[in-house]
Amino acid sequence: MEFPVKTGSPVRQKTACAVIPIFEDAGLSGVGKELSRPLKRLITTLKKKKEAPIKLGSTYLIPLIRGTTIQKTLLVGCGKVAKFDGKNFKEATLSAANALKDTEVKEAINYLGYLPIKGLDAYYTARMTVELTHSSFYRFDELKSKKKNKYKLRKLGVAIKDRKLIKVARQGIKDGKGISAGIDLAKDLANRPPNICTPTHLARIAHALAKKHERLEEKTLSERDMKRLGMGALLSVSQGAVEPAKLIILQYKGAEDRVDPIVICGKGITFDTGGISLKPPPKMDEMKFDMSGAASVLGTMATLGQLQPNINVVALIPACENMPSGQATRPGDIVTSMSGQTVEIINTDAEGRLILCDTLTYAQRYKPRYLIDVATLTGACVIALGHHCTGLFSNNDGLALSLLEAGHRTYDPAWRLPVGEEHFESLKSNFADFANAGAREGGASIAATFLSKFVESRPWAHLDIAGTAWLSGKNKGATGRPVALLVDFLLNLSEGDS
Ligand code: BES
Ligand code: MN
Ligand code: ZN
């Protein structure tokens, strides 16, 4: 979809459909005052008759009115004027996009961000208009034999009143498009079924990204390579599967070689049966989403390839299946990780930490400025936080704060939870250095503490996206989180450098 910037009052603007905010408060406010007379009259009448969509998120489509340059008008309820902040803007923008999907309109102009919004600058207003609209138009139908008709909207103008803001709005739109492309990739990969989206498939996608973007380079390690490196923890997870495991390395080089990179690791379990500690059947299909960390890291790299910020980033993606079989790892088995630490596998369903621990050890060779991992790691995190916030665990307050702020700015929120020695108690083993699973209570922190044993002294953060990476129920599907958070964090680092 195209998103041109549009300046100038809606009285003179020609468009097939203007998206206009309507507020609960009496009278016409904001952009409403700049509409043509016939439109103003109609809206005032609707308001009087209490038929105007004043409630946040409601919409009302006015067909052609004579005497206006605007053909259709989509009124969007925005609640109270004084309360119109970033959050309400998000709701309104999503409702507008959903309403536009149901029309035949090919081109429209969005006036929801025409005037300044409390707590949201022009850059983010434009960027979020793009990201939210784009995400609302996302559909995954590559495996439907009969495709639904394509949505008609091709062009959505982003209206701003202040001409001085054209440049920042353009920048916001450009970044928004790049981020949306990354989110789309993350969603597509996670939605793809596990018989198609295998570790090999993920490696091919990484390879294709490197082909497409000049600054991306890909190298994938095979099981043989991993064996040579001593990745006993990672390989123990893959051992029961027929599909070969991969460790995908995708490097983004946007700064000089001497600049230390940020390393992001994404859990890529393309299907998690639990292994010998088999999961119960209900919702097991959703364990195809257990590679959402990998998907979001690949999505982030695609965005970097497109936006070309001046930073260095290395993506490390351990990808494999967790399957039961005669060759599968047993509860009680002890494995030696690449770090030399031994792990007693109490529960084969706690596999994410096993593939990540060797990846974190491997990451040390890049001397990461920041080391970040993203994983659908624990059901306990879902119990703790629900589906709104990603769990954030970190050994570094500065890094944690930057990630929390990035999440807040992008409507991709995270919430910090504890990680530390007190949780290590739970992982005591009588036979190995420690165990891979412990108590149910505080399970998300215990998992994070397990990972912390492999990060050495690097500033590190772990994002547990078990509750945020996908939706269940009738809207079942990947969310693309936390691509927006990660990219926002990385773009801010790049600004700091230049
Ligand atoms: N992939 C799961 C975590 C998960 C479960 C994410 C449900 C989203 C929804 C992970 O591999 C797992 O099975 N974790 C176990 C750990 C336990 C055995 C210590 C869990 O959370 O039950
Ligand atoms: Mn598991
Ligand atoms: Zn898992």
Coordinates of C-alpha atoms and ligand atoms in Angstrom, one line a residue:
M1 CA 0.0 0.0 0.0
E2 CA 1.1 3.5 -0.7
F3 CA 1.1 6.2 2.0
P4 CA 1.7 9.7 0.5
V5 CA 1.8 12.7 2.9
K6 CA -1.1 15.1 2.4
T7 CA -1.0 18.7 3.6
G8 CA -3.8 21.2 3.4
S9 CA -7.3 21.4 4.6
P10 CA -9.9 18.8 3.7
V11 CA -12.2 21.5 2.3
R12 CA -10.0 21.6 -0.8
Q13 CA -8.7 18.1 -0.8
K14 CA -9.9 15.7 -3.5
T15 CA -10.3 12.1 -2.4
A16 CA -12.5 9.1 -2.8
C17 CA -12.8 8.9 1.0
A18 CA -11.8 11.1 3.9
V19 CA -11.3 9.5 7.3
I20 CA -12.4 12.1 9.8
P21 CA -12.2 12.0 13.6
I22 CA -15.4 12.8 15.5
F23 CA -15.3 13.6 19.2
E24 CA -17.8 12.9 22.0
D25 CA -17.7 16.5 23.2
A26 CA -20.4 18.9 21.8
G27 CA -19.8 20.7 18.6
L28 CA -17.2 20.2 15.9
S29 CA -13.7 20.2 16.9
G30 CA -10.2 19.9 15.3
V31 CA -10.3 18.9 11.7
G32 CA -14.1 18.9 11.8
K33 CA -14.0 22.7 11.7
E34 CA -12.2 22.6 8.4
L35 CA -14.8 20.5 6.5
S36 CA -17.0 21.8 3.8
R37 CA -20.4 23.3 4.9
P38 CA -22.6 20.5 3.7
L39 CA -20.5 18.0 5.6
K40 CA -20.4 20.1 8.7
R41 CA -24.1 20.4 8.6
L42 CA -24.6 16.7 8.2
I43 CA -22.3 15.8 11.1
T44 CA -24.0 18.4 13.4
T45 CA -27.3 16.8 12.5
L46 CA -26.0 13.3 13.2
K47 CA -24.6 14.5 16.5
K48 CA -27.9 16.0 17.5
K49 CA -29.8 12.9 16.6
K50 CA -27.2 10.9 18.5
E51 CA -26.3 8.9 15.4
A52 CA -22.7 10.2 15.1
P53 CA -20.1 7.6 15.9
I54 CA -18.6 9.5 18.9
K55 CA -17.6 6.4 20.9
L56 CA -13.9 5.5 20.6
G57 CA -13.6 3.0 17.8
S58 CA -17.0 3.3 16.2
T59 CA -17.3 4.3 12.6
Y60 CA -19.9 5.6 10.2
L61 CA -19.6 5.9 6.4
I62 CA -21.3 8.8 4.7
P63 CA -21.9 8.3 1.0
L64 CA -21.5 11.0 -1.6
I65 CA -22.6 14.5 -0.6
R66 CA -22.9 17.2 -3.2
G67 CA -20.8 20.3 -2.9
T68 CA -17.7 18.7 -1.5
T69 CA -14.3 17.6 -3.0
I70 CA -14.6 14.5 -0.8
Q71 CA -16.7 11.7 -2.2
K72 CA -17.2 9.4 0.8
T73 CA -16.5 10.3 4.4
L74 CA -15.6 7.8 7.0
L75 CA -16.4 9.3 10.5
V76 CA -14.3 7.6 13.2
G77 CA -15.3 8.0 16.9
C78 CA -12.4 9.2 18.9
G79 CA -13.9 9.7 22.4
K80 CA -13.2 12.9 24.3
V81 CA -11.0 15.6 22.7
A82 CA -8.9 16.1 25.8
K83 CA -8.3 12.4 26.1
F84 CA -7.2 11.8 22.6
D85 CA -3.7 10.5 23.2
G86 CA -1.5 7.9 21.5
K87 CA -3.6 5.0 22.9
N88 CA -6.9 6.3 21.6
F89 CA -5.3 7.3 18.3
K90 CA -4.2 3.6 18.0
E91 CA -7.8 2.4 18.6
A92 CA -9.2 4.9 16.2
T93 CA -6.7 4.2 13.5
L94 CA -7.3 0.4 13.7
S95 CA -11.1 0.9 13.5
A96 CA -10.7 3.2 10.5
A97 CA -8.5 0.6 8.8
N98 CA -11.0 -2.2 9.5
A99 CA -13.9 -0.1 8.2
L100 CA -12.0 0.7 5.0
K101 CA -11.4 -3.0 4.4
D102 CA -15.2 -3.4 4.0
T103 CA -15.5 -0.7 1.4
E104 CA -14.7 -0.7 -2.3
V105 CA -12.6 2.4 -1.9
K106 CA -9.2 2.3 -3.6
E107 CA -7.8 5.5 -2.3
A108 CA -8.5 7.5 0.9
I109 CA -6.9 10.2 3.1
N110 CA -6.6 9.7 6.9
Y111 CA -7.1 12.8 9.0
L112 CA -6.9 11.2 12.4
G113 CA -3.3 12.6 12.9
Y114 CA -4.0 15.9 11.1
L115 CA -3.6 17.8 14.3
P116 CA -1.0 17.2 17.0
I117 CA -1.8 14.3 19.3
K118 CA -1.0 14.4 23.0
G119 CA 2.2 12.5 23.8
L120 CA 2.8 11.5 20.1
D121 CA 5.1 13.4 17.8
A122 CA 4.6 13.7 14.1
Y123 CA 7.1 11.0 13.3
Y124 CA 5.3 8.4 15.4
T125 CA 1.9 9.5 14.3
A126 CA 2.8 8.9 10.6
R127 CA 4.7 5.8 11.4
M128 CA 1.9 4.3 13.4
T129 CA -0.7 5.2 10.8
V130 CA 1.3 3.0 8.4
E131 CA 2.1 0.2 10.8
L132 CA -1.5 -0.1 12.2
T133 CA -3.2 0.1 8.9
H134 CA -0.8 -2.3 7.3
S135 CA -1.3 -4.8 10.1
S136 CA -5.0 -4.6 9.9
F137 CA -4.9 -5.5 6.2
Y138 CA -2.7 -8.5 6.8
R139 CA -4.1 -11.9 5.8
F140 CA -2.6 -15.3 5.7
D141 CA -4.2 -17.2 2.8
E142 CA -1.3 -18.8 1.0
L143 CA -2.6 -22.3 1.8
K144 CA -6.3 -21.6 1.0
S145 CA -7.2 -23.2 -2.3
K146 CA -9.8 -20.5 -2.9
K147 CA -8.5 -17.0 -2.2
K148 CA -10.9 -14.3 -1.0
N149 CA -11.1 -11.1 -3.1
K150 CA -8.1 -8.8 -2.5
Y151 CA -8.8 -5.7 -0.4
K152 CA -9.3 -2.7 -2.7
L153 CA -7.5 0.1 -0.8
R154 CA -4.2 0.9 -2.6
K155 CA -3.4 4.3 -1.3
L156 CA -3.9 5.9 2.1
G157 CA -2.9 9.6 2.4
V158 CA -1.5 10.6 5.7
A159 CA -2.8 14.1 6.4
I160 CA -0.9 16.7 8.4
K161 CA -1.8 20.3 8.9
D162 CA 1.7 21.7 9.7
R163 CA 3.8 21.8 6.5
K164 CA 6.9 22.1 8.6
L165 CA 6.3 18.4 9.6
I166 CA 6.3 17.0 6.1
K167 CA 9.9 15.7 6.4
V168 CA 9.5 13.9 9.7
A169 CA 6.2 12.5 8.6
R170 CA 7.9 11.1 5.4
Q171 CA 10.6 9.6 7.6
G172 CA 7.9 8.0 9.8
I173 CA 6.1 6.6 6.8
K174 CA 9.4 5.2 5.4
D175 CA 10.3 3.5 8.7
G176 CA 6.7 2.3 9.1
K177 CA 6.8 0.6 5.8
G178 CA 10.1 -1.1 6.6
I179 CA 8.8 -2.3 10.0
S180 CA 5.6 -3.5 8.5
A181 CA 7.5 -5.6 6.0
G182 CA 9.4 -7.2 8.9
I183 CA 6.2 -7.8 10.8
D184 CA 4.6 -9.4 7.7
L185 CA 7.6 -11.7 7.3
A186 CA 7.5 -12.7 11.0
K187 CA 3.7 -13.4 10.8
D188 CA 4.0 -15.4 7.6
L189 CA 6.8 -17.6 9.0
A190 CA 5.0 -18.2 12.3
N191 CA 1.6 -18.9 10.6
R192 CA 3.1 -21.3 8.1
P193 CA 2.5 -24.9 9.2
P194 CA 5.2 -27.0 10.7
N195 CA 5.4 -29.4 7.8
I196 CA 6.4 -26.5 5.6
C197 CA 8.2 -24.2 8.0
T198 CA 11.0 -26.5 9.0
P199 CA 14.5 -25.5 10.2
T200 CA 15.6 -25.9 6.6
H201 CA 12.8 -23.6 5.5
L202 CA 13.9 -20.9 8.0
A203 CA 17.5 -21.3 6.7
R204 CA 16.3 -20.8 3.1
I205 CA 14.4 -17.7 4.2
A206 CA 17.5 -16.2 5.8
H207 CA 19.5 -17.1 2.7
A208 CA 17.0 -15.3 0.5
L209 CA 17.0 -12.2 2.7
A210 CA 20.8 -12.0 2.3
K211 CA 20.4 -12.3 -1.4
K212 CA 17.9 -9.5 -1.4
H213 CA 19.6 -7.0 0.8
E214 CA 23.2 -5.9 0.2
R215 CA 24.1 -5.4 3.8
L216 CA 22.9 -8.9 5.0
E217 CA 25.1 -12.0 5.0
E218 CA 24.0 -15.5 5.8
K219 CA 25.8 -18.6 7.0
T220 CA 24.1 -21.6 8.4
L221 CA 25.7 -24.2 10.6
S222 CA 24.8 -27.9 10.1
E223 CA 24.4 -30.5 12.8
R224 CA 28.0 -31.6 12.0
D225 CA 29.3 -28.1 12.6
M226 CA 27.4 -27.9 15.8
K227 CA 28.7 -31.2 17.0
R228 CA 32.3 -30.0 16.3
L229 CA 31.5 -26.9 18.4
G230 CA 30.3 -29.0 21.2
M231 CA 26.7 -27.9 21.2
G232 CA 25.5 -30.9 23.2
A233 CA 22.5 -29.1 24.7
L234 CA 21.1 -27.9 21.4
L235 CA 21.7 -31.2 19.6
S236 CA 20.0 -33.1 22.4
V237 CA 16.7 -31.4 21.6
S238 CA 16.9 -32.2 17.9
Q239 CA 18.1 -35.8 18.4
G240 CA 14.6 -37.3 18.3
A241 CA 13.6 -35.5 15.0
V242 CA 14.1 -36.6 11.4
E243 CA 14.3 -32.9 10.2
P244 CA 17.9 -31.7 10.6
A245 CA 18.7 -28.9 13.0
K246 CA 20.2 -25.6 11.8
L247 CA 22.0 -22.7 13.4
I248 CA 21.3 -19.8 11.2
I249 CA 23.6 -16.8 11.3
L250 CA 22.4 -13.7 9.6
Q251 CA 24.6 -10.6 9.9
Y252 CA 23.6 -7.0 9.2
K253 CA 26.6 -4.8 8.5
G254 CA 25.6 -1.1 8.6
A255 CA 28.6 0.2 10.5
E256 CA 32.4 -0.3 10.3
D257 CA 33.7 -3.8 11.3
R258 CA 35.3 -2.5 14.5
V259 CA 31.9 -1.5 15.9
D260 CA 30.7 -4.2 18.3
P261 CA 27.4 -5.7 17.1
I262 CA 24.1 -6.2 18.9
V263 CA 23.4 -9.9 18.8
I264 CA 19.8 -11.1 18.8
C265 CA 19.0 -14.8 19.2
G266 CA 15.5 -16.2 18.4
K267 CA 14.2 -19.6 19.6
G268 CA 13.3 -21.5 16.5
I269 CA 11.5 -24.7 17.6
T270 CA 9.5 -25.3 14.5
F271 CA 7.3 -27.7 16.4
D272 CA 7.3 -28.5 20.1
T273 CA 5.6 -31.8 21.0
G274 CA 7.4 -31.7 24.4
G275 CA 9.5 -34.7 23.3
I276 CA 9.4 -37.7 25.6
S277 CA 7.8 -35.4 28.2
L278 CA 4.9 -35.2 25.7
K279 CA 2.5 -32.3 25.8
P280 CA -1.3 -33.0 26.2
P281 CA -3.2 -32.8 22.9
P282 CA -5.4 -29.7 23.4
K283 CA -4.0 -26.8 21.4
M284 CA -0.8 -28.7 20.5
D285 CA -1.2 -27.4 17.0
E286 CA -0.3 -24.0 18.4
M287 CA 3.2 -25.3 19.1
K288 CA 4.0 -24.5 15.5
F289 CA 4.3 -21.0 16.8
D290 CA 7.2 -22.1 19.0
M291 CA 9.5 -20.6 16.4
S292 CA 8.1 -17.1 16.8
G293 CA 11.3 -15.8 18.4
A294 CA 13.1 -16.9 15.3
A295 CA 10.4 -15.4 13.1
S296 CA 10.6 -12.0 14.9
V297 CA 14.4 -12.0 14.6
L298 CA 14.2 -12.7 10.8
G299 CA 11.5 -10.0 10.5
T300 CA 13.7 -7.6 12.3
M301 CA 16.7 -8.4 10.0
A302 CA 14.5 -7.9 7.0
T303 CA 13.5 -4.4 8.3
L304 CA 17.2 -3.5 8.9
G305 CA 18.0 -4.7 5.4
Q306 CA 15.4 -2.3 4.0
L307 CA 16.0 0.7 6.3
Q308 CA 19.8 0.4 6.4
P309 CA 20.6 2.0 9.8
N310 CA 24.3 2.5 10.7
I311 CA 24.7 -0.3 13.2
N312 CA 26.0 -3.8 13.2
V313 CA 23.5 -6.6 14.2
V314 CA 24.0 -10.4 14.2
A315 CA 21.0 -12.7 14.3
L316 CA 21.5 -16.2 15.6
I317 CA 18.7 -18.6 15.1
P318 CA 18.9 -22.2 16.6
A319 CA 16.2 -24.0 14.7
C320 CA 15.0 -27.6 15.2
E321 CA 12.0 -29.8 16.1
N322 CA 11.3 -31.2 19.6
M323 CA 10.0 -34.7 18.8
P324 CA 9.6 -38.0 20.7
S325 CA 11.2 -41.1 19.2
G326 CA 13.3 -44.1 20.0
Q327 CA 16.3 -41.8 19.6
A328 CA 14.9 -38.9 21.6
T329 CA 16.5 -37.5 24.7
R330 CA 15.1 -39.1 27.9
P331 CA 14.3 -37.3 31.1
G332 CA 17.4 -38.1 33.3
D333 CA 19.9 -37.8 30.4
I334 CA 22.8 -35.5 31.1
V335 CA 24.3 -33.3 28.3
T336 CA 27.4 -31.1 28.1
S337 CA 26.7 -27.7 26.7
M338 CA 29.2 -25.7 24.5
S339 CA 30.1 -23.7 27.6
G340 CA 31.3 -26.9 29.3
Q341 CA 28.6 -26.8 31.9
T342 CA 26.6 -30.0 32.2
V343 CA 22.8 -30.1 32.3
E344 CA 20.5 -32.8 33.6
I345 CA 17.4 -33.0 31.5
I346 CA 14.6 -33.3 33.9
N347 CA 11.9 -32.4 31.4
T348 CA 12.3 -32.7 27.7
D349 CA 9.6 -30.1 27.2
A350 CA 12.0 -27.4 28.7
E351 CA 13.8 -27.5 25.4
G352 CA 13.9 -23.8 24.5
R353 CA 16.6 -23.0 27.1
L354 CA 18.6 -25.9 25.8
I355 CA 18.9 -24.6 22.3
L356 CA 19.3 -21.1 23.4
C357 CA 22.1 -21.8 26.0
D358 CA 24.5 -23.0 23.3
T359 CA 23.5 -20.2 21.0
L360 CA 24.3 -17.6 23.8
T361 CA 27.7 -19.3 24.3
Y362 CA 28.3 -19.1 20.5
A363 CA 27.2 -15.4 20.6
Q364 CA 30.2 -14.5 22.9
R365 CA 32.6 -14.7 19.9
Y366 CA 31.0 -11.5 18.5
K367 CA 31.7 -9.6 21.7
P368 CA 28.2 -8.3 21.7
R369 CA 27.5 -4.7 22.9
Y370 CA 24.1 -6.1 23.8
L371 CA 23.0 -9.7 23.8
I372 CA 19.2 -10.1 23.4
D373 CA 17.2 -13.4 23.1
V374 CA 13.6 -13.7 22.1
A375 CA 11.7 -16.9 22.9
T376 CA 8.3 -18.5 23.4
L377 CA 10.0 -19.9 26.5
T378 CA 7.5 -20.6 29.3
G379 CA 3.8 -21.1 29.9
A380 CA 4.6 -19.6 33.3
C381 CA 5.2 -16.2 31.7
V382 CA 1.7 -16.4 30.2
I383 CA 0.3 -17.1 33.7
A384 CA 2.3 -14.2 35.1
L385 CA 1.6 -11.5 32.5
G386 CA -1.3 -12.7 30.3
H387 CA -1.2 -11.8 26.6
H388 CA -0.6 -8.1 26.7
C389 CA 3.0 -7.7 27.8
T390 CA 6.1 -9.6 26.8
G391 CA 8.2 -10.7 29.8
L392 CA 11.5 -8.9 30.0
F393 CA 14.4 -10.2 32.1
S394 CA 17.8 -8.5 32.2
N395 CA 21.1 -8.1 34.0
N396 CA 21.4 -4.5 32.9
D397 CA 19.1 -1.7 34.0
G398 CA 20.0 0.6 31.1
L399 CA 19.3 -2.0 28.5
A400 CA 16.1 -3.0 30.2
L401 CA 14.8 0.5 30.3
S402 CA 15.6 1.1 26.6
L403 CA 13.7 -2.0 25.7
L404 CA 10.7 -1.1 27.9
E405 CA 10.6 2.3 26.3
A406 CA 10.8 0.9 22.8
G407 CA 7.9 -1.4 23.6
H408 CA 5.9 1.4 25.0
R409 CA 6.4 3.7 22.0
T410 CA 5.4 0.9 19.5
Y411 CA 2.3 -0.5 21.2
D412 CA 4.4 -3.6 21.7
P413 CA 4.7 -3.5 25.5
A414 CA 7.0 -5.5 27.7
W415 CA 7.1 -5.8 31.5
R416 CA 10.1 -6.5 33.6
L417 CA 10.3 -9.6 35.8
P418 CA 13.1 -10.7 38.1
V419 CA 16.0 -12.9 37.2
G420 CA 18.7 -13.9 39.6
E421 CA 20.5 -16.4 41.9
E422 CA 17.5 -16.9 44.2
H423 CA 15.8 -18.7 41.3
F424 CA 18.8 -20.9 40.7
E425 CA 18.0 -23.0 43.8
S426 CA 15.3 -24.6 41.9
L427 CA 17.6 -25.9 39.2
K428 CA 19.8 -27.9 41.6
S429 CA 20.9 -31.3 40.3
N430 CA 22.5 -34.2 42.3
F431 CA 24.1 -35.5 39.1
A432 CA 25.0 -32.6 36.8
D433 CA 26.0 -28.9 37.2
F434 CA 22.3 -28.0 37.1
A435 CA 18.9 -29.2 35.8
N436 CA 16.9 -27.8 32.9
A437 CA 13.7 -27.5 34.8
G438 CA 12.6 -26.7 38.3
A439 CA 9.6 -25.5 40.3
R440 CA 6.4 -24.4 38.6
E441 CA 6.2 -21.3 40.7
G442 CA 8.2 -18.5 39.2
G443 CA 8.8 -20.7 36.1
A444 CA 9.5 -17.7 33.8
S445 CA 12.2 -16.4 36.1
I446 CA 13.7 -19.8 36.6
A447 CA 14.0 -20.2 32.8
A448 CA 15.6 -16.8 32.5
T449 CA 18.1 -17.6 35.3
F450 CA 19.0 -20.8 33.5
L451 CA 19.9 -18.6 30.4
S452 CA 21.8 -16.2 32.6
K453 CA 24.4 -18.9 33.3
F454 CA 25.4 -18.6 29.6
V455 CA 25.7 -14.9 29.0
E456 CA 29.0 -14.4 30.8
S457 CA 29.2 -10.7 31.7
R458 CA 27.5 -9.2 28.7
P459 CA 24.6 -6.7 29.0
W460 CA 21.9 -9.2 28.2
A461 CA 18.1 -9.2 28.0
H462 CA 15.7 -12.1 27.5
L463 CA 12.2 -11.5 26.0
D464 CA 9.7 -14.2 26.8
I465 CA 7.0 -13.9 24.1
A466 CA 5.0 -17.0 25.0
G467 CA 1.9 -14.9 25.7
T468 CA 2.3 -12.3 23.0
A469 CA 3.6 -14.0 19.9
W470 CA 0.2 -15.3 18.7
L471 CA -3.5 -15.2 19.4
S472 CA -5.7 -18.2 20.0
G473 CA -9.3 -18.8 19.4
K474 CA -11.2 -17.4 16.4
N475 CA -8.4 -14.9 15.6
K476 CA -5.7 -17.6 15.8
G477 CA -2.6 -16.3 14.2
A478 CA 0.8 -14.8 14.7
T479 CA 1.1 -11.2 15.9
G480 CA 4.6 -10.4 14.6
R481 CA 5.6 -9.3 18.1
P482 CA 8.2 -8.1 19.1
V483 CA 9.5 -6.9 15.8
A484 CA 8.3 -3.4 16.4
L485 CA 9.9 -3.3 19.8
L486 CA 13.2 -4.6 18.5
V487 CA 13.4 -2.4 15.5
D488 CA 12.5 0.7 17.5
F489 CA 15.3 -0.2 20.0
L490 CA 17.8 -0.7 17.3
L491 CA 16.9 2.4 15.3
N492 CA 17.4 4.5 18.5
L493 CA 20.9 3.0 18.9
S494 CA 21.7 3.9 15.4
E495 CA 20.7 7.5 15.9
G496 CA 22.9 7.6 19.0
D497 CA 25.9 6.6 16.9
S498 CA 25.7 9.1 14.1
Ligands
BES1 N1 7.2 -23.7 24.1 C1 6.9 -24.0 25.4 C2 6.4 -22.8 26.2 C3 5.0 -22.4 25.9 C4 3.9 -23.1 26.4 C5 4.7 -21.2 25.2 C6 2.6 -22.7 26.1 C7 3.4 -20.8 24.9 C8 2.4 -21.6 25.4 C9 8.2 -24.4 26.2 O1 9.1 -25.2 25.4 C10 7.7 -25.3 27.3 O2 7.2 -26.3 27.0 N2 8.0 -24.9 28.5 C11 7.6 -25.6 29.7 C12 8.7 -25.6 30.7 C13 8.5 -26.5 31.8 C14 8.6 -27.9 31.4 C15 9.6 -26.2 32.8 C16 6.3 -25.0 30.2 O3 6.2 -23.7 30.2 O4 5.5 -25.7 30.6
MN2 MN 8.6 -27.2 25.4
ZN3 ZN 9.0 -24.8 23.4

